[in-house]
One Martini backbone bead per residue (centre of mass of N, CA, C, O) as a GRO file, in nm:
protein
  325
    1MET     BB    1  13.583  -0.940  13.879
    2ASN     BB    2  13.506  -0.637  13.742
    3GLY     BB    3  13.248  -0.435  13.769
    4ARG     BB    4  12.953  -0.446  13.636
    5ARG     BB    5  12.681  -0.665  13.703
    6LEU     BB    6  12.518  -0.894  13.464
    7LEU     BB    7  12.226  -1.081  13.441
    8ILE     BB    8  12.139  -1.338  13.190
    9THR     BB    9  11.873  -1.476  13.054
   10GLY     BB   10  11.895  -1.653  12.774
   11CYS     BB   11  12.204  -1.630  12.645
   12ASP     BB   12  12.141  -1.844  12.384
   13GLY     BB   13  11.954  -1.662  12.247
   14PHE     BB   14  11.867  -1.432  12.032
   15ILE     BB   15  11.865  -1.196  12.244
   16GLY     BB   16  12.072  -1.276  12.466
   17GLN     BB   17  12.331  -1.266  12.296
   18HIS     BB   18  12.309  -0.966  12.222
   19VAL     BB   19  12.306  -0.855  12.508
   20ALA     BB   20  12.579  -0.966  12.600
   21ARG     BB   21  12.751  -0.824  12.387
   22GLU     BB   22  12.666  -0.533  12.456
   23ALA     BB   23  12.743  -0.530  12.756
   24ARG     BB   24  13.045  -0.579  12.718
   25ALA     BB   25  13.089  -0.325  12.540
   26GLN     BB   26  12.982  -0.144  12.804
   27GLY     BB   27  13.145  -0.291  13.068
   28TRP     BB   28  13.020  -0.544  13.154
   29THR     BB   29  12.970  -0.809  13.366
   30THR     BB   30  12.879  -1.135  13.255
   31ILE     BB   31  12.593  -1.348  13.341
   32GLY     BB   32  12.498  -1.657  13.209
   33VAL     BB   33  12.178  -1.813  13.153
   34SER     BB   34  12.138  -2.165  13.065
   35ARG     BB   35  12.063  -2.488  12.943
   36ALA     BB   36  12.317  -2.498  12.803
   37ALA     BB   37  12.670  -2.617  12.784
   38THR     BB   38  12.772  -2.419  12.592
   39PRO     BB   39  13.001  -2.210  12.529
   40LEU     BB   40  13.021  -1.843  12.557
   41ALA     BB   41  13.167  -1.552  12.432
   42GLU     BB   42  12.954  -1.329  12.548
   43VAL     BB   43  13.047  -1.433  12.834
   44ASP     BB   44  13.210  -1.455  13.145
   45GLU     BB   45  12.970  -1.626  13.263
   46ARG     BB   46  12.831  -1.964  13.294
   47ILE     BB   47  12.502  -2.103  13.365
   48GLU     BB   48  12.364  -2.413  13.410
   49LEU     BB   49  12.001  -2.364  13.382
   50ASN     BB   50  11.683  -2.459  13.476
   51LEU     BB   51  11.414  -2.253  13.553
   52LEU     BB   52  11.223  -2.524  13.626
   53ALA     BB   53  11.374  -2.610  13.852
   54PRO     BB   54  11.355  -2.662  14.190
   55ASP     BB   55  11.657  -2.502  14.232
   56ALA     BB   56  11.661  -2.229  14.077
   57GLU     BB   57  11.637  -2.004  14.288
   58ASP     BB   58  11.883  -2.076  14.462
   59ARG     BB   59  12.093  -2.052  14.231
   60LEU     BB   60  12.028  -1.756  14.159
   61VAL     BB   61  12.111  -1.622  14.417
   62ARG     BB   62  12.411  -1.685  14.380
   63ALA     BB   63  12.445  -1.559  14.091
   64MET     BB   64  12.346  -1.256  14.196
   65GLY     BB   65  12.595  -1.187  14.332
   66GLY     BB   66  12.662  -0.845  14.281
   67ALA     BB   67  12.434  -0.761  14.112
   68GLU     BB   68  12.280  -0.484  13.952
   69ALA     BB   69  12.144  -0.664  13.718
   70VAL     BB   70  11.854  -0.799  13.530
   71VAL     BB   71  11.799  -0.992  13.230
   72HIS     BB   72  11.488  -1.126  13.119
   73ALA     BB   73  11.497  -1.343  12.824
   74ALA     BB   74  11.368  -1.591  12.900
   75ALA     BB   75  11.165  -1.808  12.681
   76ARG     BB   76  10.874  -1.944  12.553
   77VAL     BB   77  10.840  -1.954  12.201
   78GLN     BB   78  10.485  -1.980  12.118
   79LEU     BB   79  10.230  -1.905  11.867
   80PHE     BB   80  10.142  -2.210  11.881
   81GLY     BB   81   9.904  -2.388  12.038
   82ARG     BB   82   9.901  -2.460  12.349
   83ALA     BB   83   9.876  -2.244  12.618
   84ALA     BB   84   9.936  -2.367  12.901
   85PRO     BB   85  10.244  -2.444  12.883
   86VAL     BB   86  10.350  -2.159  12.824
   87ILE     BB   87  10.242  -2.018  13.071
   88ALA     BB   88  10.368  -2.196  13.288
   89ASP     BB   89  10.668  -2.162  13.212
   90ASN     BB   90  10.695  -1.846  13.212
   91VAL     BB   91  10.591  -1.797  13.497
   92ALA     BB   92  10.784  -1.980  13.656
   93SER     BB   93  11.054  -1.849  13.566
   94THR     BB   94  10.984  -1.564  13.669
   95ARG     BB   95  10.947  -1.634  13.964
   96SER     BB   96  11.238  -1.727  14.010
   97VAL     BB   97  11.380  -1.464  13.938
   98LEU     BB   98  11.228  -1.277  14.139
   99GLY     BB   99  11.281  -1.437  14.396
  100ALA     BB  100  11.590  -1.420  14.382
  101ALA     BB  101  11.620  -1.114  14.371
  102ALA     BB  102  11.485  -1.053  14.646
  103ARG     BB  103  11.716  -1.232  14.799
  104ALA     BB  104  11.974  -1.064  14.638
  105GLY     BB  105  11.911  -0.736  14.691
  106ALA     BB  106  11.745  -0.613  14.458
  107PRO     BB  107  11.796  -0.597  14.167
  108ARG     BB  108  11.758  -0.493  13.873
  109VAL     BB  109  11.473  -0.544  13.649
  110VAL     BB  110  11.463  -0.666  13.310
  111PHE     BB  111  11.178  -0.720  13.108
  112LEU     BB  112  11.102  -0.923  12.829
  113SER     BB  113  10.852  -0.868  12.639
  114SER     BB  114  10.553  -0.777  12.441
  115ALA     BB  115  10.337  -0.621  12.222
  116CYS     BB  116  10.125  -0.866  12.209
  117VAL     BB  117   9.965  -0.803  12.476
  118LEU     BB  118   9.775  -0.581  12.301
  119PHE     BB  119   9.645  -0.758  12.104
  120GLU     BB  120   9.376  -0.719  11.869
  121PRO     BB  121   9.104  -0.774  11.625
  122PHE     BB  122   9.232  -0.479  11.535
  123ASP     BB  123   9.314  -0.179  11.482
  124GLN     BB  124   9.638  -0.030  11.644
  125PRO     BB  125   9.717   0.272  11.664
  126GLY     BB  126   9.914   0.401  11.904
  127LEU     BB  127  10.017   0.232  12.140
  128ARG     BB  128  10.018   0.262  12.471
  129GLU     BB  129  10.191   0.218  12.771
  130ASP     BB  130   9.899   0.265  12.944
  131ALA     BB  131   9.742   0.048  12.835
  132ALA     BB  132   9.507  -0.172  12.852
  133LEU     BB  133   9.475  -0.495  12.896
  134PRO     BB  134   9.352  -0.762  12.783
  135ALA     BB  135   9.162  -1.016  12.901
  136ARG     BB  136   9.245  -1.163  12.620
  137CYS     BB  137   9.473  -1.308  12.451
  138MET     BB  138   9.577  -1.440  12.130
  139ASN     BB  139   9.789  -1.615  12.298
  140GLY     BB  140   9.993  -1.784  12.510
  141TYR     BB  141  10.236  -1.599  12.496
  142ALA     BB  142  10.093  -1.332  12.558
  143GLU     BB  143   9.968  -1.426  12.825
  144SER     BB  144  10.235  -1.482  12.968
  145LYS     BB  145  10.342  -1.190  12.955
  146LYS     BB  146  10.115  -1.059  13.110
  147ARG     BB  147  10.158  -1.216  13.376
  148CYS     BB  148  10.454  -1.134  13.415
  149GLU     BB  149  10.408  -0.833  13.441
  150GLY     BB  150  10.255  -0.856  13.708
  151LEU     BB  151  10.498  -0.963  13.868
  152VAL     BB  152  10.699  -0.733  13.818
  153ALA     BB  153  10.518  -0.501  13.947
  154GLU     BB  154  10.576  -0.652  14.248
  155TYR     BB  155  10.855  -0.584  14.271
  156PRO     BB  156  11.064  -0.436  14.521
  157GLY     BB  157  11.232  -0.329  14.307
  158SER     BB  158  11.371  -0.234  14.031
  159TRP     BB  159  11.185  -0.179  13.713
  160ALA     BB  160  11.142  -0.311  13.368
  161ILE     BB  161  10.927  -0.303  13.078
  162LEU     BB  162  10.974  -0.450  12.762
  163ARG     BB  163  10.808  -0.375  12.435
  164PRO     BB  164  10.860  -0.527  12.158
  165GLN     BB  165  10.850  -0.527  11.847
  166ALA     BB  166  10.918  -0.660  11.572
  167VAL     BB  167  11.205  -0.861  11.536
  168ILE     BB  168  11.513  -0.791  11.367
  169GLY     BB  169  11.778  -1.021  11.274
  170PRO     BB  170  12.028  -1.199  11.367
  171GLY     BB  171  11.853  -1.508  11.456
  172ASP     BB  172  11.588  -1.503  11.342
  173ARG     BB  173  11.277  -1.734  11.369
  174THR     BB  174  10.982  -1.571  11.337
  175LEU     BB  175  10.946  -1.361  11.105
  176LEU     BB  176  11.110  -1.411  10.825
  177PRO     BB  177  11.144  -1.719  10.775
  178PRO     BB  178  10.843  -1.799  10.700
  179VAL     BB  179  10.817  -1.600  10.468
  180LEU     BB  180  11.056  -1.708  10.295
  181ALA     BB  181  10.960  -1.999  10.273
  182ALA     BB  182  10.698  -1.935  10.120
  183ALA     BB  183  10.828  -1.785   9.881
  184ARG     BB  184  11.036  -2.012   9.786
  185SER     BB  185  10.792  -2.238   9.753
  186GLY     BB  186  10.519  -2.083   9.634
  187ARG     BB  187  10.305  -2.013   9.891
  188TRP     BB  188  10.262  -1.723   9.851
  189ARG     BB  189  10.020  -1.477   9.978
  190TRP     BB  190   9.828  -1.219   9.945
  191ILE     BB  191   9.656  -1.012  10.191
  192GLY     BB  192   9.435  -0.828  10.089
  193ARG     BB  193   9.485  -0.514  10.063
  194ARG     BB  194   9.700  -0.300   9.954
  195ASP     BB  195   9.842  -0.144  10.215
  196ALA     BB  196   9.630  -0.170  10.468
  197ALA     BB  197   9.885  -0.234  10.648
  198SER     BB  198  10.078  -0.136  10.940
  199THR     BB  199  10.417  -0.095  11.081
  200ASP     BB  200  10.658  -0.151  11.334
  201LEU     BB  201  10.996  -0.202  11.400
  202LEU     BB  202  11.286  -0.399  11.542
  203SER     BB  203  11.601  -0.393  11.591
  204VAL     BB  204  11.823  -0.576  11.768
  205GLY     BB  205  12.018  -0.344  11.827
  206ASN     BB  206  11.809  -0.164  11.973
  207LEU     BB  207  11.713  -0.361  12.186
  208VAL     BB  208  11.989  -0.409  12.334
  209GLU     BB  209  12.048  -0.119  12.395
  210TYR     BB  210  11.798  -0.077  12.572
  211SER     BB  211  11.851  -0.301  12.778
  212VAL     BB  212  12.121  -0.185  12.886
  213ARG     BB  213  12.021   0.093  12.952
  214ALA     BB  214  11.802   0.003  13.156
  215ALA     BB  215  11.995  -0.139  13.359
  216GLY     BB  216  12.139   0.163  13.425
  217LEU     BB  217  11.824   0.282  13.504
  218PRO     BB  218  11.657   0.281  13.799
  219GLU     BB  219  11.455   0.532  13.746
  220ALA     BB  220  11.332   0.352  13.508
  221THR     BB  221  11.000   0.293  13.557
  222GLY     BB  222  10.818   0.052  13.374
  223VAL     BB  223  10.681   0.098  13.059
  224PHE     BB  224  10.832   0.009  12.729
  225HIS     BB  225  10.835   0.104  12.399
  226LEU     BB  226  10.972  -0.076  12.107
  227SER     BB  227  11.113   0.095  11.822
  228ASP     BB  228  11.228   0.254  11.528
  229GLY     BB  229  10.988   0.471  11.439
  230GLU     BB  230  10.887   0.329  11.158
  231VAL     BB  231  10.634   0.339  10.933
  232VAL     BB  232  10.510   0.048  10.742
  233PRO     BB  233  10.399  -0.118  10.494
  234ILE     BB  234  10.382  -0.453  10.480
  235GLU     BB  235  10.390  -0.511  10.176
  236THR     BB  236  10.624  -0.328  10.105
  237LEU     BB  237  10.830  -0.466  10.281
  238PHE     BB  238  10.819  -0.750  10.142
  239ARG     BB  239  10.894  -0.654   9.862
  240GLN     BB  240  11.174  -0.555   9.942
  241VAL     BB  241  11.279  -0.825  10.041
  242PHE     BB  242  11.240  -0.991   9.782
  243GLU     BB  243  11.414  -0.810   9.602
  244ALA     BB  244  11.682  -0.827   9.766
  245LEU     BB  245  11.663  -1.168   9.730
  246SER     BB  246  11.547  -1.258   9.452
  247ILE     BB  247  11.227  -1.302   9.493
  248ARG     BB  248  10.966  -1.462   9.327
  249VAL     BB  249  10.621  -1.375   9.326
  250ALA     BB  250  10.305  -1.422   9.311
  251GLU     BB  251   9.996  -1.242   9.220
  252LYS     BB  252   9.843  -1.363   9.477
  253ARG     BB  253   9.507  -1.325   9.625
  254VAL     BB  254   9.349  -1.291   9.944
  255SER     BB  255   9.130  -1.260  10.170
  256SER     BB  256   9.108  -1.208  10.499
  257ARG     BB  257   8.870  -1.396  10.554
  258SER     BB  258   8.981  -1.648  10.409
  259ALA     BB  259   9.246  -1.672  10.570
  260ARG     BB  260   9.118  -1.713  10.848
  261ALA     BB  261   8.949  -1.962  10.782
  262LEU     BB  262   9.184  -2.141  10.692
  263ALA     BB  263   9.354  -2.127  10.948
  264LEU     BB  264   9.142  -2.250  11.140
  265ALA     BB  265   9.101  -2.520  10.984
  266VAL     BB  266   9.402  -2.611  11.029
  267GLU     BB  267   9.476  -2.548  11.342
  268THR     BB  268   9.269  -2.688  11.520
  269PRO     BB  269   9.367  -2.988  11.490
  270MET     BB  270   9.677  -2.933  11.536
  271ARG     BB  271   9.664  -2.840  11.833
  272TRP     BB  272   9.613  -3.159  11.914
  273LEU     BB  273   9.782  -3.348  11.710
  274ALA     BB  274  10.032  -3.106  11.646
  275PRO     BB  275  10.156  -2.874  11.858
  276ALA     BB  276  10.471  -2.855  11.746
  277ILE     BB  277  10.334  -2.782  11.463
  278ALA     BB  278  10.337  -2.527  11.250
  279PRO     BB  279  10.157  -2.386  11.036
  280PRO     BB  280  10.188  -2.179  10.759
  281LEU     BB  281   9.897  -2.085  10.874
  282THR     BB  282   9.772  -1.844  11.103
  283ALA     BB  283   9.564  -1.646  11.274
  284PHE     BB  284   9.785  -1.465  11.392
  285GLY     BB  285   9.931  -1.409  11.127
  286VAL     BB  286   9.696  -1.266  10.991
  287GLU     BB  287   9.671  -1.039  11.196
  288VAL     BB  288   9.956  -0.920  11.154
  289LEU     BB  289   9.922  -0.872  10.829
  290THR     BB  290   9.612  -0.705  10.849
  291ARG     BB  291   9.707  -0.505  11.079
  292THR     BB  292   9.730  -0.208  11.244
  293ARG     BB  293  10.043  -0.167  11.438
  294THR     BB  294  10.147   0.077  11.674
  295LEU     BB  295  10.382   0.269  11.871
  296ASP     BB  296  10.393   0.441  12.162
  297ARG     BB  297  10.712   0.619  12.290
  298THR     BB  298  10.717   0.833  12.517
  299ARG     BB  299  10.875   0.703  12.759
  300THR     BB  300  11.120   0.610  12.607
  301LEU     BB  301  11.219   0.888  12.505
  302ARG     BB  302  11.243   1.016  12.790
  303TYR     BB  303  11.431   0.780  12.938
  304LEU     BB  304  11.599   0.621  12.683
  305GLY     BB  305  11.560   0.731  12.411
  306PRO     BB  306  11.666   0.700  12.105
  307PRO     BB  307  11.740   0.532  11.846
  308SER     BB  308  12.043   0.449  11.658
  309ARG     BB  309  11.876   0.292  11.444
  310THR     BB  310  11.751   0.221  11.149
  311LEU     BB  311  11.548   0.037  10.962
  312ARG     BB  312  11.743  -0.003  10.725
  313GLU     BB  313  11.978  -0.112  10.891
  314GLY     BB  314  11.827  -0.353  11.016
  315LEU     BB  315  11.740  -0.487  10.749
  316ASP     BB  316  12.018  -0.530  10.624
  317ARG     BB  317  12.121  -0.719  10.848
  318ALA     BB  318  11.903  -0.934  10.812
  319LEU     BB  319  11.953  -0.998  10.502
  320GLU     BB  320  12.237  -1.116  10.526
  321THR     BB  321  12.139  -1.388  10.651
  322PHE     BB  322  11.936  -1.465  10.385
  323ALA     BB  323  12.095  -1.450  10.108
  324SER     BB  324  12.186  -1.779  10.115
  325GLY     BB  325  11.893  -1.934  10.147
   0.00000   0.00000   0.00000
């Protein structure tokens, strides 16, 4: 195969599949790494590999032969439950990827982190790309991404850390699905004062475009915040989503304090008794819904440019997925 070669970990995941598809559209030859054995139309080559396997690094060295860049999208995404297993898995897999890359000629590494590494339990408008990370993150997933960022920053080759804000789009299983499930089952409750909290979102189309763009710009080193750049009140956003999908929800409201107390009362025993089952309401979820958090994208706009899709376009694409649900 000819052309620029891009290796993508987690190529069968929500983000990875979209990255692979976008990269091929941009003329890259794609090598996809995933744990599943199912063939994927989005990649030119697929390698079945568990990044936690003892021989993962050695096999990755061979897979990275001739690669110009690596997009590390594989991760254990778990926002609830015990922190230690999530941290251990994500740090170990990232060590394998970085170790292999260093041995394979140091191709550029683009690491998909998350804006949640910066989250703290208060309003955080305009989070800067050079902001200090909290001493303790709000959950194991965020802590794992923070530690992985530290590993990436020590990589001897060119690297970029992308911190996407809440990602929406076809294949999303984290943001809108639990909200819609609660609304459709009649369990939805509005939390706190109306439109007291705002956020910016990121359409998956913009995320993957930025990922592929970053892969081809070795001079763009450092941390980059990604969002569609449009701040919206969270309650207004969900009302628009419910209206678009013809979902009627009761006008029942609880205070932020009551919601946090209830979430902690439910999730504390479940964290130990049923760690694989996320309760319908978590303390982290309450934090996300009731605090203003927006991203300053100064470095992103300077080095990677503006997003090509609007929030409305991204939301419409996401809603197409759930219209028949």
